[in-house]
Tab-separated table of C-alpha atoms in Angstrom:
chain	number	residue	atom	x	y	z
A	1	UNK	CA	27.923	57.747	-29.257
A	2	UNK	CA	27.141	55.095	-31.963
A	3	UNK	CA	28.056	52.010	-29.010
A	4	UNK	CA	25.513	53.982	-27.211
A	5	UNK	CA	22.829	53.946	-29.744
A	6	UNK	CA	23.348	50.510	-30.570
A	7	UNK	CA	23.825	49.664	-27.193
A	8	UNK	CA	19.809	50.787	-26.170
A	9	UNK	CA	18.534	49.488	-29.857
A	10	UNK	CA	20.311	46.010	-28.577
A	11	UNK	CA	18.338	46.072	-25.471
A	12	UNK	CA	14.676	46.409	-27.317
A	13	UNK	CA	15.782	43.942	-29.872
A	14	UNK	CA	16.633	41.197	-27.916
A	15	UNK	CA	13.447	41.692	-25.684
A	16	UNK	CA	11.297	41.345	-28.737
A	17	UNK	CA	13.431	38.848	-29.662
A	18	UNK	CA	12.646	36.413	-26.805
A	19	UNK	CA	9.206	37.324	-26.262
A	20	UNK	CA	7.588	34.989	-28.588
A	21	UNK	CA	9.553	32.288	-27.127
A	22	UNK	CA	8.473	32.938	-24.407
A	23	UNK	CA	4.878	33.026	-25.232
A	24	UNK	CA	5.438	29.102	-26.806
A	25	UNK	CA	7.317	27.370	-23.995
A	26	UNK	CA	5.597	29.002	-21.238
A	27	UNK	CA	2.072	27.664	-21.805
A	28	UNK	CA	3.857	24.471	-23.075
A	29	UNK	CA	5.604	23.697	-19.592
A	30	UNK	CA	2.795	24.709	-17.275
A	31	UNK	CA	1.010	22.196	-20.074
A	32	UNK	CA	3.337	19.443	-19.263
A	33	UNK	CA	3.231	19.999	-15.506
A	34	UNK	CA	-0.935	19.757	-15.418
A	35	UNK	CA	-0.428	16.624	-17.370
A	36	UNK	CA	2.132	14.886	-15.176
A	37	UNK	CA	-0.304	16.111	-12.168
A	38	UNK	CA	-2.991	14.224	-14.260
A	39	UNK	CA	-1.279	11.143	-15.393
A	40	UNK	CA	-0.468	10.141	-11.794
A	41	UNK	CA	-4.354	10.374	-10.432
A	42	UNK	CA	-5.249	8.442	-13.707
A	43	UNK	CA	-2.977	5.988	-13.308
A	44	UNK	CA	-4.096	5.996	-9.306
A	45	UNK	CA	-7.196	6.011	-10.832
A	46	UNK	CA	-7.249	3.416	-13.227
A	47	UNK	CA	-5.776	0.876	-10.900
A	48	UNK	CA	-8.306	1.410	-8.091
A	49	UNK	CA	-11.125	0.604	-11.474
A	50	UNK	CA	-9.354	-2.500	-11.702
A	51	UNK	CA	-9.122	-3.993	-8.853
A	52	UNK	CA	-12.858	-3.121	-7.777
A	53	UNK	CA	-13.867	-4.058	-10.869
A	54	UNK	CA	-11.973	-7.532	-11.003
A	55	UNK	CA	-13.358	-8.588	-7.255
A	56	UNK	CA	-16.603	-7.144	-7.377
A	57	UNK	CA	-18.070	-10.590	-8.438
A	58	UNK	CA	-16.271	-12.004	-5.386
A	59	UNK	CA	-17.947	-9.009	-3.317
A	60	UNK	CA	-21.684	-9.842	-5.235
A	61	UNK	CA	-21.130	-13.816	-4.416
A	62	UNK	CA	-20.302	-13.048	-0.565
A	63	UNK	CA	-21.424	-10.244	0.392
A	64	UNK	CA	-20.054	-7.466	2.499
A	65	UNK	CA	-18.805	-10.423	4.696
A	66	UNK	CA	-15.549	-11.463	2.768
A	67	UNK	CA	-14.119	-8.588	4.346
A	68	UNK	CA	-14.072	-10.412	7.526
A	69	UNK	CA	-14.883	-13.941	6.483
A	70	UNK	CA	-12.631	-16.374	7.896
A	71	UNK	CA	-13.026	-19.061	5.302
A	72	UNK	CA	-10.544	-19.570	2.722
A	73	UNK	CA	-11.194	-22.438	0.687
A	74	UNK	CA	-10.339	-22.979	-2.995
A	75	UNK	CA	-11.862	-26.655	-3.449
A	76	UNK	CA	-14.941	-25.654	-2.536
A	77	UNK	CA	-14.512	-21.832	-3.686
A	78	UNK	CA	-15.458	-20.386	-0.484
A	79	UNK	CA	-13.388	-17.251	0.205
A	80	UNK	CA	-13.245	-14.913	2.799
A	81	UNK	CA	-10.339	-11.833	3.544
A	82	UNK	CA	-10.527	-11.802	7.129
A	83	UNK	CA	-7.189	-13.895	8.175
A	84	UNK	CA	-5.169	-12.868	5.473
A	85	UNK	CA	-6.751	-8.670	6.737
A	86	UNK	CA	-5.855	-10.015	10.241
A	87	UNK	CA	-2.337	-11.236	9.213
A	88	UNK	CA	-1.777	-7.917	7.098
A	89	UNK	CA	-2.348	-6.086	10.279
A	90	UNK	CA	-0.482	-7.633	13.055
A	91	UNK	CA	2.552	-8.639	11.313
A	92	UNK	CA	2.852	-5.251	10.596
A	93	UNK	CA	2.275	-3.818	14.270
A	94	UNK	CA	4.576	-6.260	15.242
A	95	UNK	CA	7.392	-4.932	12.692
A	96	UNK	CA	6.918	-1.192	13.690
A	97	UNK	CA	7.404	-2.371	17.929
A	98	UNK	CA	10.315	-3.502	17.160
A	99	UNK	CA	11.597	-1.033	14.445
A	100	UNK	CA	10.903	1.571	16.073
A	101	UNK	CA	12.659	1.800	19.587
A	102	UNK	CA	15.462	0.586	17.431
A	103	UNK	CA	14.992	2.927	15.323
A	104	UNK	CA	14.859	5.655	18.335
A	105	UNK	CA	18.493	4.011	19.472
A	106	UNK	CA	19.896	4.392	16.413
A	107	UNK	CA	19.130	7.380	15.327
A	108	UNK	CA	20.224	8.792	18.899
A	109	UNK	CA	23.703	7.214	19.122
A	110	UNK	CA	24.615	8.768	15.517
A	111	UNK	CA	23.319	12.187	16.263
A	112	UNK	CA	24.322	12.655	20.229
A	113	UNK	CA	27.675	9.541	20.870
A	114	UNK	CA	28.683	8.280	17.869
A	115	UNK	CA	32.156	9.718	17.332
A	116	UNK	CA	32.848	11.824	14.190
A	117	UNK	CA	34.759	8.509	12.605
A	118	UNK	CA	32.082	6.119	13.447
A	119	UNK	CA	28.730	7.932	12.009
A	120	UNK	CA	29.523	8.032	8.613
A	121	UNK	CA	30.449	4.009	8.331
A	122	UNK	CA	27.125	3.508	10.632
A	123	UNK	CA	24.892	5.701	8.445
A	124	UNK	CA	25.803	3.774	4.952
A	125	UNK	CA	25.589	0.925	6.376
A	126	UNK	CA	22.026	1.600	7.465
A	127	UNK	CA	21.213	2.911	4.023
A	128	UNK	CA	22.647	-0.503	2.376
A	129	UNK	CA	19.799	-2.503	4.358
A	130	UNK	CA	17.139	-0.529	2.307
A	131	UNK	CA	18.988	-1.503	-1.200
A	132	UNK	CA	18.762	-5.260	-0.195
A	133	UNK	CA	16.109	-7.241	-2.310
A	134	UNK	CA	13.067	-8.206	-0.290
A	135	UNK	CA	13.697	-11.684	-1.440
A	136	UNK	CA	16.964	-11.715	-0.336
A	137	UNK	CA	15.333	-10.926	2.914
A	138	UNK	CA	13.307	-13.288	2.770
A	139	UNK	CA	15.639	-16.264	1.846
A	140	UNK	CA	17.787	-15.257	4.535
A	141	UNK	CA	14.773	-15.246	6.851
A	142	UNK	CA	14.034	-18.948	5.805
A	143	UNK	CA	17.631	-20.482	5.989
A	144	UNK	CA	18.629	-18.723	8.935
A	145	UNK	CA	16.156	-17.003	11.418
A	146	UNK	CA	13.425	-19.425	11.002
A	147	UNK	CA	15.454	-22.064	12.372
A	148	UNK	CA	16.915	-20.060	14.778
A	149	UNK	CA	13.522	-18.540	16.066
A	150	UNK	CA	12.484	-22.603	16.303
A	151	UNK	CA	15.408	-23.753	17.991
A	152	UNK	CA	16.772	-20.772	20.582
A	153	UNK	CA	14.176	-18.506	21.243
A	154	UNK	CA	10.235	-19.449	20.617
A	155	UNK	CA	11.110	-22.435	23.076
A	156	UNK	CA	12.175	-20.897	26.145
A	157	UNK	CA	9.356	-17.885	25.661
A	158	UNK	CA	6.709	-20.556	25.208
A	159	UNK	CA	8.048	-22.093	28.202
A	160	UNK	CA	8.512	-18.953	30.347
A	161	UNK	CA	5.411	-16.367	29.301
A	162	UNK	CA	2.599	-19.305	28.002
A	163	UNK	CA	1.553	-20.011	31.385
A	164	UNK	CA	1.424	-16.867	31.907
A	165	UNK	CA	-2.489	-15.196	32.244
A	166	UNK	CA	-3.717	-12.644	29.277
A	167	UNK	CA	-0.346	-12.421	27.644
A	168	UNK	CA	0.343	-16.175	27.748
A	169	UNK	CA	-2.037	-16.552	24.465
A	170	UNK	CA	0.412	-14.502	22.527
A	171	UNK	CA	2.832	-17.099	23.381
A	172	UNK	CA	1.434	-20.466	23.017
A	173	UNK	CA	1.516	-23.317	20.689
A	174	UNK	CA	4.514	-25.247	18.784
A	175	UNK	CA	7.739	-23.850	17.687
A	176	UNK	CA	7.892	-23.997	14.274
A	177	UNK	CA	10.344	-21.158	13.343
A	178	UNK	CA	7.778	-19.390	10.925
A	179	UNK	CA	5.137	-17.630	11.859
A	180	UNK	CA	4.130	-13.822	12.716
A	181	UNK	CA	6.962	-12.594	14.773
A	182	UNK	CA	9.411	-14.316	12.563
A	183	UNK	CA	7.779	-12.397	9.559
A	184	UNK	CA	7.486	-8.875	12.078
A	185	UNK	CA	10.913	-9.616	12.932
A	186	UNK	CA	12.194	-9.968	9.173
A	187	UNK	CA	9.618	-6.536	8.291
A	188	UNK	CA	11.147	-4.866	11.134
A	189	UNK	CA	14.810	-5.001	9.927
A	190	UNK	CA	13.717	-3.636	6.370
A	191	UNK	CA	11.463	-0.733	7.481
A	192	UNK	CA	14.371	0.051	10.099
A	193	UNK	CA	16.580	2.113	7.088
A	194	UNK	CA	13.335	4.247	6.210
A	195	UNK	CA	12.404	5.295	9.834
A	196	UNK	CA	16.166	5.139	10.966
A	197	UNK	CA	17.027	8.172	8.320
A	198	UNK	CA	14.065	10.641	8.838
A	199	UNK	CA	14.789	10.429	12.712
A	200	UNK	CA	18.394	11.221	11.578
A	201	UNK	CA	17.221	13.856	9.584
A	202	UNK	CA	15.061	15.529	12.001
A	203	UNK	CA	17.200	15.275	15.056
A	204	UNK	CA	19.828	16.969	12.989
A	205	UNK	CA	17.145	19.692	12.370
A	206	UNK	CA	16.941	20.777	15.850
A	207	UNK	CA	18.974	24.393	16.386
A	208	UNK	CA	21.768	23.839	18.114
A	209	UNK	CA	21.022	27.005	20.092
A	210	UNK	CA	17.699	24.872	21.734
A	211	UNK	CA	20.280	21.992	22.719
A	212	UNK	CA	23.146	24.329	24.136
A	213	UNK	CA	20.299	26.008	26.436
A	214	UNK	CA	19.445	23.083	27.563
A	215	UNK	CA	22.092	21.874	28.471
A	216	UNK	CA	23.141	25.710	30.148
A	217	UNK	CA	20.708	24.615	32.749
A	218	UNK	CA	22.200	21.676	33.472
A	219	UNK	CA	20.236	18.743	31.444
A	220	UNK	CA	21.625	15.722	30.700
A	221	UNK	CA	22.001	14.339	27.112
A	222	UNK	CA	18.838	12.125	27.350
A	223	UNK	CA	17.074	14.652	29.205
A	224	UNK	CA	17.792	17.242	25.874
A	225	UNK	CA	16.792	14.101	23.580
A	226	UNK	CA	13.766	13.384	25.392
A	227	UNK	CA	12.611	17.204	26.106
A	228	UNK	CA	14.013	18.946	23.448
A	229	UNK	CA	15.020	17.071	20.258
A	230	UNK	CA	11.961	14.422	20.005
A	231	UNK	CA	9.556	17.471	20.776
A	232	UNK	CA	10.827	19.384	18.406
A	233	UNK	CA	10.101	16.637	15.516
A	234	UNK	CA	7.835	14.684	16.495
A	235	UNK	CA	5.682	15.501	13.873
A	236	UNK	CA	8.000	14.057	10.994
A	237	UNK	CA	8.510	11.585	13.424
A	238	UNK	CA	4.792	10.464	13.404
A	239	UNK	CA	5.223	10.437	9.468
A	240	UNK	CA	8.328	8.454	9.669
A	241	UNK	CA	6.848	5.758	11.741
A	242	UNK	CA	3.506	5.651	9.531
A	243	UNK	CA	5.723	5.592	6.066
A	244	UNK	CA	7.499	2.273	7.677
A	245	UNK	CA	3.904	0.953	8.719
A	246	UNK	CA	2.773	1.766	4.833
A	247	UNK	CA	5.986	-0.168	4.082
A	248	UNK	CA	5.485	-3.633	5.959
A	249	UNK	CA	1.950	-3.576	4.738
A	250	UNK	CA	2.529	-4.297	1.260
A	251	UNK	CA	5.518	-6.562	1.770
A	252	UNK	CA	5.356	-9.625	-0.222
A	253	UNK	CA	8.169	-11.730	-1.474
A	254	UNK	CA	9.638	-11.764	2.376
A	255	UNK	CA	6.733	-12.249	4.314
A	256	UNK	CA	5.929	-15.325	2.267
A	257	UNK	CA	9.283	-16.794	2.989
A	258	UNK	CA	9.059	-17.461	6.856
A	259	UNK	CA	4.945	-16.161	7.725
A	260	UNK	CA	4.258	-20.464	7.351
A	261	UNK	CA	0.899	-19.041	4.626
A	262	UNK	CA	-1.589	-20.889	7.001
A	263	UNK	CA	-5.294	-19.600	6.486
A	264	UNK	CA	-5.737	-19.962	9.866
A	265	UNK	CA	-6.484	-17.081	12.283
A	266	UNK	CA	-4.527	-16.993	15.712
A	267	UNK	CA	-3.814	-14.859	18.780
A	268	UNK	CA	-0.427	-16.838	19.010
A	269	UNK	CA	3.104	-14.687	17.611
A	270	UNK	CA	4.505	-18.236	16.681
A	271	UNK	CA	1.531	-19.571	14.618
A	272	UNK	CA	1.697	-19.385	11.091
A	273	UNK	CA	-0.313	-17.203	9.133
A	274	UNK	CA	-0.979	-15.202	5.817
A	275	UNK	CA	-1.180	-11.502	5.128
A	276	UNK	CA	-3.203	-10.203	1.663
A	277	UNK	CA	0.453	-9.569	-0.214
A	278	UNK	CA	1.775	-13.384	0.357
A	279	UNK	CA	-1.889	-14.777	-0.171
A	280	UNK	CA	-1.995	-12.827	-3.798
A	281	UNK	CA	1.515	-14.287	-4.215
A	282	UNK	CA	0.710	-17.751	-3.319
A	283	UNK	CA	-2.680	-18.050	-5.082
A	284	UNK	CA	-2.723	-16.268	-8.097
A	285	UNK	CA	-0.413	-18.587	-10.194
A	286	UNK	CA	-3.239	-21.081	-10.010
A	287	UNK	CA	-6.256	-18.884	-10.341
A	288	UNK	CA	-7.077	-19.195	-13.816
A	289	UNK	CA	-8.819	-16.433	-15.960
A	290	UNK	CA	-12.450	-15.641	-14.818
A	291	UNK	CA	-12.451	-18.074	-12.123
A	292	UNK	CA	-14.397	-16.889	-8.810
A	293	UNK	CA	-10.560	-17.474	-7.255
A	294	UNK	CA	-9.417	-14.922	-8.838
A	295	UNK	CA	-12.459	-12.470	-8.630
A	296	UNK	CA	-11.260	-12.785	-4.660
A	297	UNK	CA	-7.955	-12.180	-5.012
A	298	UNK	CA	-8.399	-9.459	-6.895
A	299	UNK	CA	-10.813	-7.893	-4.303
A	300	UNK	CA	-8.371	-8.869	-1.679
A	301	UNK	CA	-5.993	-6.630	-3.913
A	302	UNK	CA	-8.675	-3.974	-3.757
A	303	UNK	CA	-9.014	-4.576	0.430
A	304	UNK	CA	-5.058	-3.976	0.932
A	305	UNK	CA	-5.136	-0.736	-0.648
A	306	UNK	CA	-7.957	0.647	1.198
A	307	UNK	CA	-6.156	0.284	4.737
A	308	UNK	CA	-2.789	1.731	3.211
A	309	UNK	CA	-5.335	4.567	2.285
A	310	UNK	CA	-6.846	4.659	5.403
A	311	UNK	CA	-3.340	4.345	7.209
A	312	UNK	CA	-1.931	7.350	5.213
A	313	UNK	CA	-5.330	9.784	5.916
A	314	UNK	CA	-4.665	8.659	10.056
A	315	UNK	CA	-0.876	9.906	9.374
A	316	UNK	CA	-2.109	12.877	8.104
A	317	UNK	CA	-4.657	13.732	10.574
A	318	UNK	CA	-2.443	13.159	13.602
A	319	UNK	CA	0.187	14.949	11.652
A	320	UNK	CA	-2.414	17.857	11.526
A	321	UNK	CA	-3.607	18.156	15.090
A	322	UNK	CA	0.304	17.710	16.292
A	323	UNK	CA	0.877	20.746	14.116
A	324	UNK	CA	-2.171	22.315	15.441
A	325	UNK	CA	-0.950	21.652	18.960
């Protein structure tokens, strides 16, 4: 009778007892999780100040027209971001054509062929290319593709597809090893781990149930991955391919390595070029404080994170209507 008293005095007790520590930590954690919600838009926010307030003498002195400006010329301190916006761009379309039938293929043979003994070696050795150093990439790049892409395979294609009408442009003028699809190429092999594992991920998503049906009525197994698995996510697909995009346009260290950092603008895949990450690289070293050099590169810091703005809010929105459709 006593255990029994005590028992339902116990229960009040320690009620009481944990209500005012309750009342402390509560409001102290939902406190902590407002400010880490706060700290990363000020710190988003505080970087964007920067870098439009550092360029935005560059942006007075030219004009709206260093955006596409052509002109890059320390001597005389004219500066433009229009190559370097033009390299950013295509060496990064050229990275996500190749990554991403790869990509497609790889992610395929480990989820539908690969057998059990084979998927596991295949898959870490995947994830290992994403721990490599960019500049490790990129010195590997230089020693080894780049001469390779001078002496094996820019020669014959120049030979073979430059006479060629329309498309012979992309395929015209010297070998020299470096240049945009070398740096595409090199982009391509590091954004291949980050696409390569959310198409893993999502094919292994699909219900088996879907798959088995499919192949009930008598599908074949790329009929079921072309109908039935790549339907099914191709909405974290479009993601996946728009995170790798996101990913070769801020490359630095291994784009400068083999993209030859010519301020020149060309329709050519073999003729060197620049992109906004290896022209901040190169440059700022010898900009020195205040100078209207640095003002530019600064803005051209400010230009390279509008388009990775504007390429995450297209993500979204085609993520949106495929959800909607």
């Amino acid at each position: 009778m006593d255990a029994t008293l005590s028992g339902r005095q116990a229960g009040p007790d320690l009620i009481a007892a944990h209500k005012p520590t309750g009342r402390v930590s509560d409001p102290v954690f939902v406190g902590i999780l407002w400010a880490s919600g706060i700290l990363v838009l000020l710190l988003l926010g505080l970087i964007i100040a920067m870098l439009f307030e550092g360029g935005l003498p560059a942006l007075r002195e030219f004009g709206i027209s260093f955006v596409w400006s052509t002109t890059w010329n320390p001597v005389t301190e004219v500066f433009g971001a229009g190559v370097m916006v033009f390299g950013t761009l295509f060496s990064a379309v050229i990275a996500v054509i190749i990554a991403l039938p790869l990509s497609f293929g790889i992610a395929f043979f480990l989820t539908e062929i690969a057998p059990g003994p084979l998927r596991r070696p295949i898959g870490v050795a995947i994830q290992l290319l994403a721990a490599i150093p960019s500049i490790i990439y990129g010195m590997w790049g230089f020693f080894i593709v780049v001469p390779l892409m001078a002496a094996y395979v820019q020669p014959p294609l120049i030979d073979w597809l430059g006479p060629l009408p329309v498309i012979g442009a992309l395929f015209q003028g010297p070998p020299l090893g470096a240049g945009m699809l070398t740096a595409g190429l090199i982009m391509a092999i590091m954004i291949l781990p980050f696409i390569t594992a959310m198409f893993v991920e999502v094919l292994e998503s699909v219900p088996p149930m879907i798959k088995e049906s499919a192949y009930g009525v008598g599908a074949t197994t790329y009929e079921v991955y072309r109908n039935v698995s790549v339907p099914y996510g191709r909405t974290a697909m479009v993601g996946a391919v728009m995170l790798g995009l996101g990913r070769a346009l801020g490359e630095t260290m291994a784009v400068t390595f083999v993209i030859g950092n010519a301020t020149r603008m060309s329709a050519s895949l073999f003729a060197p070029g620049a992109t906004i990450a290896s022209t901040i690289a190169n440059e700022f070293p010898e900009a020195s404080t205040g100078s209207l050099k640095l003002q530019a590169l600064l803005e051209l810091g400010f230009i390279l994170f509008v388009i990775s703005f504007i390429v995450l809010a297209l993500s979204r929105l085609l993520v949106r209507s495929r959800l909607k459709g």
